[in-house]
Amino acid sequence: MTLGESMRKSYKVGIWIYDGMDILDYAGPAEVLALTAYSRLQQTVLLYRRVLPKRTPFQVKTISEDGGMIKSHAGTLVQADYSVSTAPAFDILIVPGGPLRAVQKLIKSRAAMEYILSSSKQAEVICSVCSGALILAEAGLLDGKKATTHHLVFSYLSNKKRGIEVIKDKVAVKDGRIMTSGGVSSGIHMSLFLVETLFGKETALRTAKTIEYNSYHENGNLEVAEEE
């Protein structure tokens, strides 16, 4: 799909949430994508309306294993929109990270891992934030790919022994339809790069200005690898 063809498309975004996840890993991408607009006029409307318009570039929803409320690493409660049995198909799947114990617990959940794997087969783009890369790796989605993660779990990712090339000096890495990002706030940068990939640089920079994320620059600190 070309940039022109995608300009009026609305992507369904599913963010997997689970007990112990880092709240910014979820909230950063959710806010970036929810506040992305098709035009400058719509961008202004987004900031002044109490409820977001129904037609925007990204429709963001959350999924938890049972569809219930989860407690983040910081103790913040987040209510899921869907469970694994009620969730629709998503164009974009995002998997946040968290402390290693929370990630390891999730990996042991057969229902969660089966959902992430099955959803990834339907999605156009699969993303991870922070240690969420370990979850994608466990599902086999990073086999033979370049990826990054939080610096404290570089060794865990490289030890998966599935041909994963760990990129340690970049905020985010794109390899084909997989995007991975480093620690916590890097999910914001990755999401802006996703906006740029799908809707162009102008839209991404406008969104960055809206949320006052002034460090975003085109590919400035991204390792881009296009592997089909």
JSON list of C-alpha atoms in Angstrom, two decimals:
[
{"chain": "A", "resi": 1, "resn": "MET", "atom": "CA", "xyz": [0.00, 0.00, 0.00]},
{"chain": "A", "resi": 2, "resn": "THR", "atom": "CA", "xyz": [1.36, 3.40, -0.98]},
{"chain": "A", "resi": 3, "resn": "LEU", "atom": "CA", "xyz": [1.31, 6.47, 1.24]},
{"chain": "A", "resi": 4, "resn": "GLY", "atom": "CA", "xyz": [-1.46, 8.03, -0.86]},
{"chain": "A", "resi": 5, "resn": "GLU", "atom": "CA", "xyz": [-3.61, 4.90, -0.60]},
{"chain": "A", "resi": 6, "resn": "SER", "atom": "CA", "xyz": [-3.26, 4.77, 3.19]},
{"chain": "A", "resi": 7, "resn": "MET", "atom": "CA", "xyz": [-3.98, 8.43, 3.95]},
{"chain": "A", "resi": 8, "resn": "ARG", "atom": "CA", "xyz": [-7.67, 7.87, 4.71]},
{"chain": "A", "resi": 9, "resn": "LYS", "atom": "CA", "xyz": [-7.35, 4.39, 6.11]},
{"chain": "A", "resi": 10, "resn": "SER", "atom": "CA", "xyz": [-8.18, 3.78, 9.76]},
{"chain": "A", "resi": 11, "resn": "TYR", "atom": "CA", "xyz": [-6.06, 1.09, 11.41]},
{"chain": "A", "resi": 12, "resn": "LYS", "atom": "CA", "xyz": [-7.42, -1.05, 14.23]},
{"chain": "A", "resi": 13, "resn": "VAL", "atom": "CA", "xyz": [-4.79, -1.18, 16.98]},
{"chain": "A", "resi": 14, "resn": "GLY", "atom": "CA", "xyz": [-4.82, -3.82, 19.72]},
{"chain": "A", "resi": 15, "resn": "ILE", "atom": "CA", "xyz": [-2.58, -3.35, 22.76]},
{"chain": "A", "resi": 16, "resn": "TRP", "atom": "CA", "xyz": [-2.07, -6.43, 24.91]},
{"chain": "A", "resi": 17, "resn": "ILE", "atom": "CA", "xyz": [-2.22, -5.59, 28.62]},
{"chain": "A", "resi": 18, "resn": "TYR", "atom": "CA", "xyz": [-1.32, -7.78, 31.58]},
{"chain": "A", "resi": 19, "resn": "ASP", "atom": "CA", "xyz": [-0.55, -7.67, 35.30]},
{"chain": "A", "resi": 20, "resn": "GLY", "atom": "CA", "xyz": [2.83, -6.08, 35.95]},
{"chain": "A", "resi": 21, "resn": "MET", "atom": "CA", "xyz": [3.24, -4.31, 32.61]},
{"chain": "A", "resi": 22, "resn": "ASP", "atom": "CA", "xyz": [4.93, -0.90, 32.62]},
{"chain": "A", "resi": 23, "resn": "ILE", "atom": "CA", "xyz": [2.16, 1.68, 32.27]},
{"chain": "A", "resi": 24, "resn": "LEU", "atom": "CA", "xyz": [4.10, 3.97, 29.90]},
{"chain": "A", "resi": 25, "resn": "ASP", "atom": "CA", "xyz": [4.78, 1.03, 27.60]},
{"chain": "A", "resi": 26, "resn": "TYR", "atom": "CA", "xyz": [1.02, 0.92, 27.05]},
{"chain": "A", "resi": 27, "resn": "ALA", "atom": "CA", "xyz": [0.05, 4.55, 27.55]},
{"chain": "A", "resi": 28, "resn": "GLY", "atom": "CA", "xyz": [2.80, 6.04, 25.35]},
{"chain": "A", "resi": 29, "resn": "PRO", "atom": "CA", "xyz": [1.83, 4.26, 22.13]},
{"chain": "A", "resi": 30, "resn": "ALA", "atom": "CA", "xyz": [-1.88, 4.56, 22.98]},
{"chain": "A", "resi": 31, "resn": "GLU", "atom": "CA", "xyz": [-1.64, 8.34, 23.32]},
{"chain": "A", "resi": 32, "resn": "VAL", "atom": "CA", "xyz": [0.52, 8.84, 20.22]},
{"chain": "A", "resi": 33, "resn": "LEU", "atom": "CA", "xyz": [-1.78, 6.81, 18.00]},
{"chain": "A", "resi": 34, "resn": "ALA", "atom": "CA", "xyz": [-5.05, 8.10, 19.48]},
{"chain": "A", "resi": 35, "resn": "LEU", "atom": "CA", "xyz": [-3.95, 11.71, 18.94]},
{"chain": "A", "resi": 36, "resn": "THR", "atom": "CA", "xyz": [-2.78, 11.23, 15.36]},
{"chain": "A", "resi": 37, "resn": "ALA", "atom": "CA", "xyz": [-4.98, 13.06, 12.84]},
{"chain": "A", "resi": 38, "resn": "TYR", "atom": "CA", "xyz": [-5.52, 13.08, 9.08]},
{"chain": "A", "resi": 39, "resn": "SER", "atom": "CA", "xyz": [-5.10, 16.87, 8.86]},
{"chain": "A", "resi": 40, "resn": "ARG", "atom": "CA", "xyz": [-4.19, 20.00, 10.79]},
{"chain": "A", "resi": 41, "resn": "LEU", "atom": "CA", "xyz": [-7.88, 20.80, 11.16]},
{"chain": "A", "resi": 42, "resn": "GLN", "atom": "CA", "xyz": [-8.68, 17.41, 12.64]},
{"chain": "A", "resi": 43, "resn": "GLN", "atom": "CA", "xyz": [-5.63, 17.72, 14.90]},
{"chain": "A", "resi": 44, "resn": "THR", "atom": "CA", "xyz": [-7.15, 20.88, 16.38]},
{"chain": "A", "resi": 45, "resn": "VAL", "atom": "CA", "xyz": [-10.50, 19.16, 16.80]},
{"chain": "A", "resi": 46, "resn": "LEU", "atom": "CA", "xyz": [-8.86, 16.27, 18.65]},
{"chain": "A", "resi": 47, "resn": "LEU", "atom": "CA", "xyz": [-7.46, 18.65, 21.25]},
{"chain": "A", "resi": 48, "resn": "TYR", "atom": "CA", "xyz": [-10.72, 20.45, 21.96]},
{"chain": "A", "resi": 49, "resn": "ARG", "atom": "CA", "xyz": [-13.35, 17.72, 21.87]},
{"chain": "A", "resi": 50, "resn": "ARG", "atom": "CA", "xyz": [-14.17, 15.77, 25.00]},
{"chain": "A", "resi": 51, "resn": "VAL", "atom": "CA", "xyz": [-14.61, 12.57, 22.98]},
{"chain": "A", "resi": 52, "resn": "LEU", "atom": "CA", "xyz": [-12.40, 11.64, 20.03]},
{"chain": "A", "resi": 53, "resn": "PRO", "atom": "CA", "xyz": [-14.02, 11.51, 16.57]},
{"chain": "A", "resi": 54, "resn": "LYS", "atom": "CA", "xyz": [-15.02, 8.07, 15.34]},
{"chain": "A", "resi": 55, "resn": "ARG", "atom": "CA", "xyz": [-12.91, 8.35, 12.20]},
{"chain": "A", "resi": 56, "resn": "THR", "atom": "CA", "xyz": [-9.21, 8.87, 12.90]},
{"chain": "A", "resi": 57, "resn": "PRO", "atom": "CA", "xyz": [-6.07, 7.15, 11.56]},
{"chain": "A", "resi": 58, "resn": "PHE", "atom": "CA", "xyz": [-5.89, 4.75, 14.51]},
{"chain": "A", "resi": 59, "resn": "GLN", "atom": "CA", "xyz": [-8.62, 3.17, 16.63]},
{"chain": "A", "resi": 60, "resn": "VAL", "atom": "CA", "xyz": [-6.89, 1.97, 19.80]},
{"chain": "A", "resi": 61, "resn": "LYS", "atom": "CA", "xyz": [-8.27, -0.84, 21.97]},
{"chain": "A", "resi": 62, "resn": "THR", "atom": "CA", "xyz": [-6.86, -3.10, 24.70]},
{"chain": "A", "resi": 63, "resn": "ILE", "atom": "CA", "xyz": [-6.95, -6.85, 25.24]},
{"chain": "A", "resi": 64, "resn": "SER", "atom": "CA", "xyz": [-6.26, -8.84, 28.39]},
{"chain": "A", "resi": 65, "resn": "GLU", "atom": "CA", "xyz": [-6.47, -12.59, 28.84]},
{"chain": "A", "resi": 66, "resn": "ASP", "atom": "CA", "xyz": [-9.90, -12.55, 30.52]},
{"chain": "A", "resi": 67, "resn": "GLY", "atom": "CA", "xyz": [-11.07, -9.10, 29.45]},
{"chain": "A", "resi": 68, "resn": "GLY", "atom": "CA", "xyz": [-10.91, -7.84, 33.01]},
{"chain": "A", "resi": 69, "resn": "MET", "atom": "CA", "xyz": [-8.89, -5.21, 34.80]},
{"chain": "A", "resi": 70, "resn": "ILE", "atom": "CA", "xyz": [-5.12, -5.51, 35.15]},
{"chain": "A", "resi": 71, "resn": "LYS", "atom": "CA", "xyz": [-2.75, -3.90, 37.63]},
{"chain": "A", "resi": 72, "resn": "SER", "atom": "CA", "xyz": [0.34, -2.31, 36.15]},
{"chain": "A", "resi": 73, "resn": "HIS", "atom": "CA", "xyz": [3.84, -2.45, 37.64]},
{"chain": "A", "resi": 74, "resn": "ALA", "atom": "CA", "xyz": [3.12, 0.92, 39.29]},
{"chain": "A", "resi": 75, "resn": "GLY", "atom": "CA", "xyz": [-0.21, -0.28, 40.65]},
{"chain": "A", "resi": 76, "resn": "THR", "atom": "CA", "xyz": [-2.36, 1.63, 38.15]},
{"chain": "A", "resi": 77, "resn": "LEU", "atom": "CA", "xyz": [-5.53, -0.23, 37.16]},
{"chain": "A", "resi": 78, "resn": "VAL", "atom": "CA", "xyz": [-6.41, -0.54, 33.48]},
{"chain": "A", "resi": 79, "resn": "GLN", "atom": "CA", "xyz": [-9.68, -2.03, 32.21]},
{"chain": "A", "resi": 80, "resn": "ALA", "atom": "CA", "xyz": [-9.39, -4.07, 29.02]},
{"chain": "A", "resi": 81, "resn": "ASP", "atom": "CA", "xyz": [-11.78, -3.61, 26.11]},
{"chain": "A", "resi": 82, "resn": "TYR", "atom": "CA", "xyz": [-11.64, -7.26, 25.08]},
{"chain": "A", "resi": 83, "resn": "SER", "atom": "CA", "xyz": [-10.66, -10.74, 26.20]},
{"chain": "A", "resi": 84, "resn": "VAL", "atom": "CA", "xyz": [-8.86, -13.28, 24.01]},
{"chain": "A", "resi": 85, "resn": "SER", "atom": "CA", "xyz": [-12.24, -14.77, 23.11]},
{"chain": "A", "resi": 86, "resn": "THR", "atom": "CA", "xyz": [-14.03, -11.50, 22.25]},
{"chain": "A", "resi": 87, "resn": "ALA", "atom": "CA", "xyz": [-11.27, -9.49, 20.55]},
{"chain": "A", "resi": 88, "resn": "PRO", "atom": "CA", "xyz": [-11.69, -8.69, 16.85]},
{"chain": "A", "resi": 89, "resn": "ALA", "atom": "CA", "xyz": [-8.89, -8.88, 14.31]},
{"chain": "A", "resi": 90, "resn": "PHE", "atom": "CA", "xyz": [-6.39, -6.02, 14.56]},
{"chain": "A", "resi": 91, "resn": "ASP", "atom": "CA", "xyz": [-4.26, -4.39, 11.87]},
{"chain": "A", "resi": 92, "resn": "ILE", "atom": "CA", "xyz": [-1.58, -3.50, 14.43]},
{"chain": "A", "resi": 93, "resn": "LEU", "atom": "CA", "xyz": [-0.66, -5.46, 17.56]},
{"chain": "A", "resi": 94, "resn": "ILE", "atom": "CA", "xyz": [1.42, -3.88, 20.33]},
{"chain": "A", "resi": 95, "resn": "VAL", "atom": "CA", "xyz": [2.94, -5.84, 23.22]},
{"chain": "A", "resi": 96, "resn": "PRO", "atom": "CA", "xyz": [4.24, -3.76, 26.17]},
{"chain": "A", "resi": 97, "resn": "GLY", "atom": "CA", "xyz": [7.00, -4.87, 28.51]},
{"chain": "A", "resi": 98, "resn": "GLY", "atom": "CA", "xyz": [7.40, -4.96, 32.25]},
{"chain": "A", "resi": 99, "resn": "PRO", "atom": "CA", "xyz": [9.66, -6.37, 34.94]},
{"chain": "A", "resi": 100, "resn": "LEU", "atom": "CA", "xyz": [11.16, -9.73, 34.03]},
{"chain": "A", "resi": 101, "resn": "ARG", "atom": "CA", "xyz": [8.97, -11.70, 36.44]},
{"chain": "A", "resi": 102, "resn": "ALA", "atom": "CA", "xyz": [5.79, -10.27, 34.93]},
{"chain": "A", "resi": 103, "resn": "VAL", "atom": "CA", "xyz": [7.00, -11.05, 31.41]},
{"chain": "A", "resi": 104, "resn": "GLN", "atom": "CA", "xyz": [8.01, -14.59, 32.37]},
{"chain": "A", "resi": 105, "resn": "LYS", "atom": "CA", "xyz": [4.62, -15.18, 33.97]},
{"chain": "A", "resi": 106, "resn": "LEU", "atom": "CA", "xyz": [2.86, -14.06, 30.81]},
{"chain": "A", "resi": 107, "resn": "ILE", "atom": "CA", "xyz": [5.05, -16.29, 28.66]},
{"chain": "A", "resi": 108, "resn": "LYS", "atom": "CA", "xyz": [3.88, -19.27, 30.73]},
{"chain": "A", "resi": 109, "resn": "SER", "atom": "CA", "xyz": [0.24, -18.50, 29.89]},
{"chain": "A", "resi": 110, "resn": "ARG", "atom": "CA", "xyz": [-0.78, -20.73, 27.01]},
{"chain": "A", "resi": 111, "resn": "ALA", "atom": "CA", "xyz": [-3.91, -18.67, 26.28]},
{"chain": "A", "resi": 112, "resn": "ALA", "atom": "CA", "xyz": [-1.96, -15.42, 26.12]},
{"chain": "A", "resi": 113, "resn": "MET", "atom": "CA", "xyz": [0.80, -16.76, 23.90]},
{"chain": "A", "resi": 114, "resn": "GLU", "atom": "CA", "xyz": [-1.64, -18.49, 21.56]},
{"chain": "A", "resi": 115, "resn": "TYR", "atom": "CA", "xyz": [-3.58, -15.25, 21.21]},
{"chain": "A", "resi": 116, "resn": "ILE", "atom": "CA", "xyz": [-0.47, -13.17, 20.48]},
{"chain": "A", "resi": 117, "resn": "LEU", "atom": "CA", "xyz": [0.72, -15.69, 17.89]},
{"chain": "A", "resi": 118, "resn": "SER", "atom": "CA", "xyz": [-2.64, -16.03, 16.16]},
{"chain": "A", "resi": 119, "resn": "SER", "atom": "CA", "xyz": [-3.23, -12.26, 16.15]},
{"chain": "A", "resi": 120, "resn": "SER", "atom": "CA", "xyz": [0.22, -11.63, 14.71]},
{"chain": "A", "resi": 121, "resn": "LYS", "atom": "CA", "xyz": [-0.67, -13.74, 11.67]},
{"chain": "A", "resi": 122, "resn": "GLN", "atom": "CA", "xyz": [-3.52, -11.37, 10.83]},
{"chain": "A", "resi": 123, "resn": "ALA", "atom": "CA", "xyz": [-1.79, -8.09, 11.72]},
{"chain": "A", "resi": 124, "resn": "GLU", "atom": "CA", "xyz": [0.01, -5.86, 9.21]},
{"chain": "A", "resi": 125, "resn": "VAL", "atom": "CA", "xyz": [2.42, -4.64, 11.89]},
{"chain": "A", "resi": 126, "resn": "ILE", "atom": "CA", "xyz": [3.52, -6.22, 15.20]},
{"chain": "A", "resi": 127, "resn": "CYS", "atom": "CA", "xyz": [5.24, -4.00, 17.78]},
{"chain": "A", "resi": 128, "resn": "SER", "atom": "CA", "xyz": [6.86, -4.46, 21.16]},
{"chain": "A", "resi": 129, "resn": "VAL", "atom": "CA", "xyz": [8.00, -1.98, 23.77]},
{"chain": "A", "resi": 130, "resn": "CYS", "atom": "CA", "xyz": [10.83, -2.61, 26.21]},
{"chain": "A", "resi": 131, "resn": "SER", "atom": "CA", "xyz": [10.97, -6.22, 27.47]},
{"chain": "A", "resi": 132, "resn": "GLY", "atom": "CA", "xyz": [7.89, -7.00, 25.42]},
{"chain": "A", "resi": 133, "resn": "ALA", "atom": "CA", "xyz": [10.41, -8.14, 22.79]},
{"chain": "A", "resi": 134, "resn": "LEU", "atom": "CA", "xyz": [11.01, -11.23, 24.94]},
{"chain": "A", "resi": 135, "resn": "ILE", "atom": "CA", "xyz": [7.33, -12.11, 24.49]},
{"chain": "A", "resi": 136, "resn": "LEU", "atom": "CA", "xyz": [7.55, -11.76, 20.72]},
{"chain": "A", "resi": 137, "resn": "ALA", "atom": "CA", "xyz": [10.75, -13.83, 20.75]},
{"chain": "A", "resi": 138, "resn": "GLU", "atom": "CA", "xyz": [9.09, -16.60, 22.76]},
{"chain": "A", "resi": 139, "resn": "ALA", "atom": "CA", "xyz": [6.28, -16.67, 20.19]},
{"chain": "A", "resi": 140, "resn": "GLY", "atom": "CA", "xyz": [8.89, -17.14, 17.46]},
{"chain": "A", "resi": 141, "resn": "LEU", "atom": "CA", "xyz": [8.14, -13.80, 15.84]},
{"chain": "A", "resi": 142, "resn": "LEU", "atom": "CA", "xyz": [11.73, -12.53, 16.05]},
{"chain": "A", "resi": 143, "resn": "ASP", "atom": "CA", "xyz": [13.44, -15.60, 14.61]},
{"chain": "A", "resi": 144, "resn": "GLY", "atom": "CA", "xyz": [16.19, -14.47, 12.24]},
{"chain": "A", "resi": 145, "resn": "LYS", "atom": "CA", "xyz": [15.37, -10.79, 12.73]},
{"chain": "A", "resi": 146, "resn": "LYS", "atom": "CA", "xyz": [16.98, -7.64, 14.05]},
{"chain": "A", "resi": 147, "resn": "ALA", "atom": "CA", "xyz": [15.42, -6.37, 17.28]},
{"chain": "A", "resi": 148, "resn": "THR", "atom": "CA", "xyz": [16.00, -4.31, 20.37]},
{"chain": "A", "resi": 149, "resn": "THR", "atom": "CA", "xyz": [14.69, -4.21, 23.92]},
{"chain": "A", "resi": 150, "resn": "HIS", "atom": "CA", "xyz": [15.43, -2.70, 27.33]},
{"chain": "A", "resi": 151, "resn": "HIS", "atom": "CA", "xyz": [19.18, -2.65, 27.98]},
{"chain": "A", "resi": 152, "resn": "LEU", "atom": "CA", "xyz": [18.79, -4.79, 31.12]},
{"chain": "A", "resi": 153, "resn": "VAL", "atom": "CA", "xyz": [17.43, -7.72, 29.10]},
{"chain": "A", "resi": 154, "resn": "PHE", "atom": "CA", "xyz": [19.71, -7.60, 26.03]},
{"chain": "A", "resi": 155, "resn": "SER", "atom": "CA", "xyz": [21.31, -10.87, 27.15]},
{"chain": "A", "resi": 156, "resn": "TYR", "atom": "CA", "xyz": [17.94, -12.58, 27.64]},
{"chain": "A", "resi": 157, "resn": "LEU", "atom": "CA", "xyz": [16.92, -11.68, 24.09]},
{"chain": "A", "resi": 158, "resn": "SER", "atom": "CA", "xyz": [20.21, -12.73, 22.51]},
{"chain": "A", "resi": 159, "resn": "ASN", "atom": "CA", "xyz": [20.18, -15.99, 24.49]},
{"chain": "A", "resi": 160, "resn": "LYS", "atom": "CA", "xyz": [16.98, -17.09, 22.75]},
{"chain": "A", "resi": 161, "resn": "LYS", "atom": "CA", "xyz": [19.32, -18.62, 20.14]},
{"chain": "A", "resi": 162, "resn": "ARG", "atom": "CA", "xyz": [16.86, -18.14, 17.32]},
{"chain": "A", "resi": 163, "resn": "GLY", "atom": "CA", "xyz": [19.06, -16.05, 15.09]},
{"chain": "A", "resi": 164, "resn": "ILE", "atom": "CA", "xyz": [17.98, -12.78, 16.69]},
{"chain": "A", "resi": 165, "resn": "GLU", "atom": "CA", "xyz": [20.42, -9.93, 16.08]},
{"chain": "A", "resi": 166, "resn": "VAL", "atom": "CA", "xyz": [20.13, -7.60, 19.06]},
{"chain": "A", "resi": 167, "resn": "ILE", "atom": "CA", "xyz": [20.67, -3.93, 18.16]},
{"chain": "A", "resi": 168, "resn": "LYS", "atom": "CA", "xyz": [21.93, -2.17, 21.28]},
{"chain": "A", "resi": 169, "resn": "ASP", "atom": "CA", "xyz": [22.45, 1.44, 20.17]},
{"chain": "A", "resi": 170, "resn": "LYS", "atom": "CA", "xyz": [19.07, 2.35, 18.65]},
{"chain": "A", "resi": 171, "resn": "VAL", "atom": "CA", "xyz": [15.79, 3.48, 20.19]},
{"chain": "A", "resi": 172, "resn": "ALA", "atom": "CA", "xyz": [13.75, 1.30, 17.85]},
{"chain": "A", "resi": 173, "resn": "VAL", "atom": "CA", "xyz": [14.28, -1.28, 15.14]},
{"chain": "A", "resi": 174, "resn": "LYS", "atom": "CA", "xyz": [12.07, -2.08, 12.16]},
{"chain": "A", "resi": 175, "resn": "ASP", "atom": "CA", "xyz": [12.57, -5.42, 10.45]},
{"chain": "A", "resi": 176, "resn": "GLY", "atom": "CA", "xyz": [9.85, -6.10, 7.90]},
{"chain": "A", "resi": 177, "resn": "ARG", "atom": "CA", "xyz": [6.48, -5.87, 9.65]},
{"chain": "A", "resi": 178, "resn": "ILE", "atom": "CA", "xyz": [8.04, -6.19, 13.13]},
{"chain": "A", "resi": 179, "resn": "MET", "atom": "CA", "xyz": [8.93, -3.11, 15.17]},
{"chain": "A", "resi": 180, "resn": "THR", "atom": "CA", "xyz": [10.71, -3.38, 18.51]},
{"chain": "A", "resi": 181, "resn": "SER", "atom": "CA", "xyz": [11.80, -0.58, 20.83]},
{"chain": "A", "resi": 182, "resn": "GLY", "atom": "CA", "xyz": [14.01, -0.11, 23.86]},
{"chain": "A", "resi": 183, "resn": "GLY", "atom": "CA", "xyz": [13.05, 0.89, 27.38]},
{"chain": "A", "resi": 184, "resn": "VAL", "atom": "CA", "xyz": [9.73, 2.44, 28.42]},
{"chain": "A", "resi": 185, "resn": "SER", "atom": "CA", "xyz": [9.61, 5.89, 26.73]},
{"chain": "A", "resi": 186, "resn": "SER", "atom": "CA", "xyz": [11.02, 4.48, 23.49]},
{"chain": "A", "resi": 187, "resn": "GLY", "atom": "CA", "xyz": [7.52, 3.21, 22.71]},
{"chain": "A", "resi": 188, "resn": "ILE", "atom": "CA", "xyz": [6.54, 6.83, 22.04]},
{"chain": "A", "resi": 189, "resn": "HIS", "atom": "CA", "xyz": [9.33, 7.21, 19.48]},
{"chain": "A", "resi": 190, "resn": "MET", "atom": "CA", "xyz": [8.49, 3.86, 17.88]},
{"chain": "A", "resi": 191, "resn": "SER", "atom": "CA", "xyz": [4.83, 4.83, 17.58]},
{"chain": "A", "resi": 192, "resn": "LEU", "atom": "CA", "xyz": [5.72, 8.10, 15.90]},
{"chain": "A", "resi": 193, "resn": "PHE", "atom": "CA", "xyz": [7.88, 6.18, 13.45]},
{"chain": "A", "resi": 194, "resn": "LEU", "atom": "CA", "xyz": [4.90, 3.89, 12.83]},
{"chain": "A", "resi": 195, "resn": "VAL", "atom": "CA", "xyz": [2.79, 6.98, 12.08]},
{"chain": "A", "resi": 196, "resn": "GLU", "atom": "CA", "xyz": [5.48, 8.19, 9.67]},
{"chain": "A", "resi": 197, "resn": "THR", "atom": "CA", "xyz": [5.67, 4.81, 7.96]},
{"chain": "A", "resi": 198, "resn": "LEU", "atom": "CA", "xyz": [1.91, 4.68, 7.36]},
{"chain": "A", "resi": 199, "resn": "PHE", "atom": "CA", "xyz": [0.96, 8.34, 6.96]},
{"chain": "A", "resi": 200, "resn": "GLY", "atom": "CA", "xyz": [4.15, 10.25, 6.19]},
{"chain": "A", "resi": 201, "resn": "LYS", "atom": "CA", "xyz": [6.69, 12.48, 7.90]},
{"chain": "A", "resi": 202, "resn": "GLU", "atom": "CA", "xyz": [4.44, 15.55, 8.08]},
{"chain": "A", "resi": 203, "resn": "THR", "atom": "CA", "xyz": [1.77, 13.66, 10.00]},
{"chain": "A", "resi": 204, "resn": "ALA", "atom": "CA", "xyz": [4.32, 12.18, 12.39]},
{"chain": "A", "resi": 205, "resn": "LEU", "atom": "CA", "xyz": [5.93, 15.56, 13.10]},
{"chain": "A", "resi": 206, "resn": "ARG", "atom": "CA", "xyz": [2.51, 17.13, 13.63]},
{"chain": "A", "resi": 207, "resn": "THR", "atom": "CA", "xyz": [1.62, 14.43, 16.14]},
{"chain": "A", "resi": 208, "resn": "ALA", "atom": "CA", "xyz": [4.98, 14.84, 17.89]},
{"chain": "A", "resi": 209, "resn": "LYS", "atom": "CA", "xyz": [4.34, 18.55, 18.20]},
{"chain": "A", "resi": 210, "resn": "THR", "atom": "CA", "xyz": [0.86, 17.90, 19.58]},
{"chain": "A", "resi": 211, "resn": "ILE", "atom": "CA", "xyz": [2.20, 15.78, 22.42]},
{"chain": "A", "resi": 212, "resn": "GLU", "atom": "CA", "xyz": [5.31, 17.99, 22.75]},
{"chain": "A", "resi": 213, "resn": "TYR", "atom": "CA", "xyz": [7.72, 15.14, 22.08]},
{"chain": "A", "resi": 214, "resn": "ASN", "atom": "CA", "xyz": [10.42, 17.31, 20.57]},
{"chain": "A", "resi": 215, "resn": "SER", "atom": "CA", "xyz": [13.14, 14.68, 20.22]},
{"chain": "A", "resi": 216, "resn": "TYR", "atom": "CA", "xyz": [11.50, 12.94, 17.28]},
{"chain": "A", "resi": 217, "resn": "HIS", "atom": "CA", "xyz": [13.43, 13.25, 14.02]},
{"chain": "A", "resi": 218, "resn": "GLU", "atom": "CA", "xyz": [13.10, 11.26, 10.86]},
{"chain": "A", "resi": 219, "resn": "ASN", "atom": "CA", "xyz": [15.02, 8.01, 11.31]},
{"chain": "A", "resi": 220, "resn": "GLY", "atom": "CA", "xyz": [17.51, 9.91, 13.47]},
{"chain": "A", "resi": 221, "resn": "ASN", "atom": "CA", "xyz": [18.04, 7.12, 15.95]},
{"chain": "A", "resi": 222, "resn": "LEU", "atom": "CA", "xyz": [16.33, 4.19, 14.31]},
{"chain": "A", "resi": 223, "resn": "GLU", "atom": "CA", "xyz": [17.87, 1.09, 12.84]},
{"chain": "A", "resi": 224, "resn": "VAL", "atom": "CA", "xyz": [15.75, 0.25, 9.81]},
{"chain": "A", "resi": 225, "resn": "ALA", "atom": "CA", "xyz": [16.03, -3.18, 8.24]},
{"chain": "A", "resi": 226, "resn": "GLU", "atom": "CA", "xyz": [13.56, -4.16, 5.55]},
{"chain": "A", "resi": 227, "resn": "GLU", "atom": "CA", "xyz": [13.44, -7.93, 5.52]},
{"chain": "A", "resi": 228, "resn": "GLU", "atom": "CA", "xyz": [10.62, -9.53, 3.55]}
]
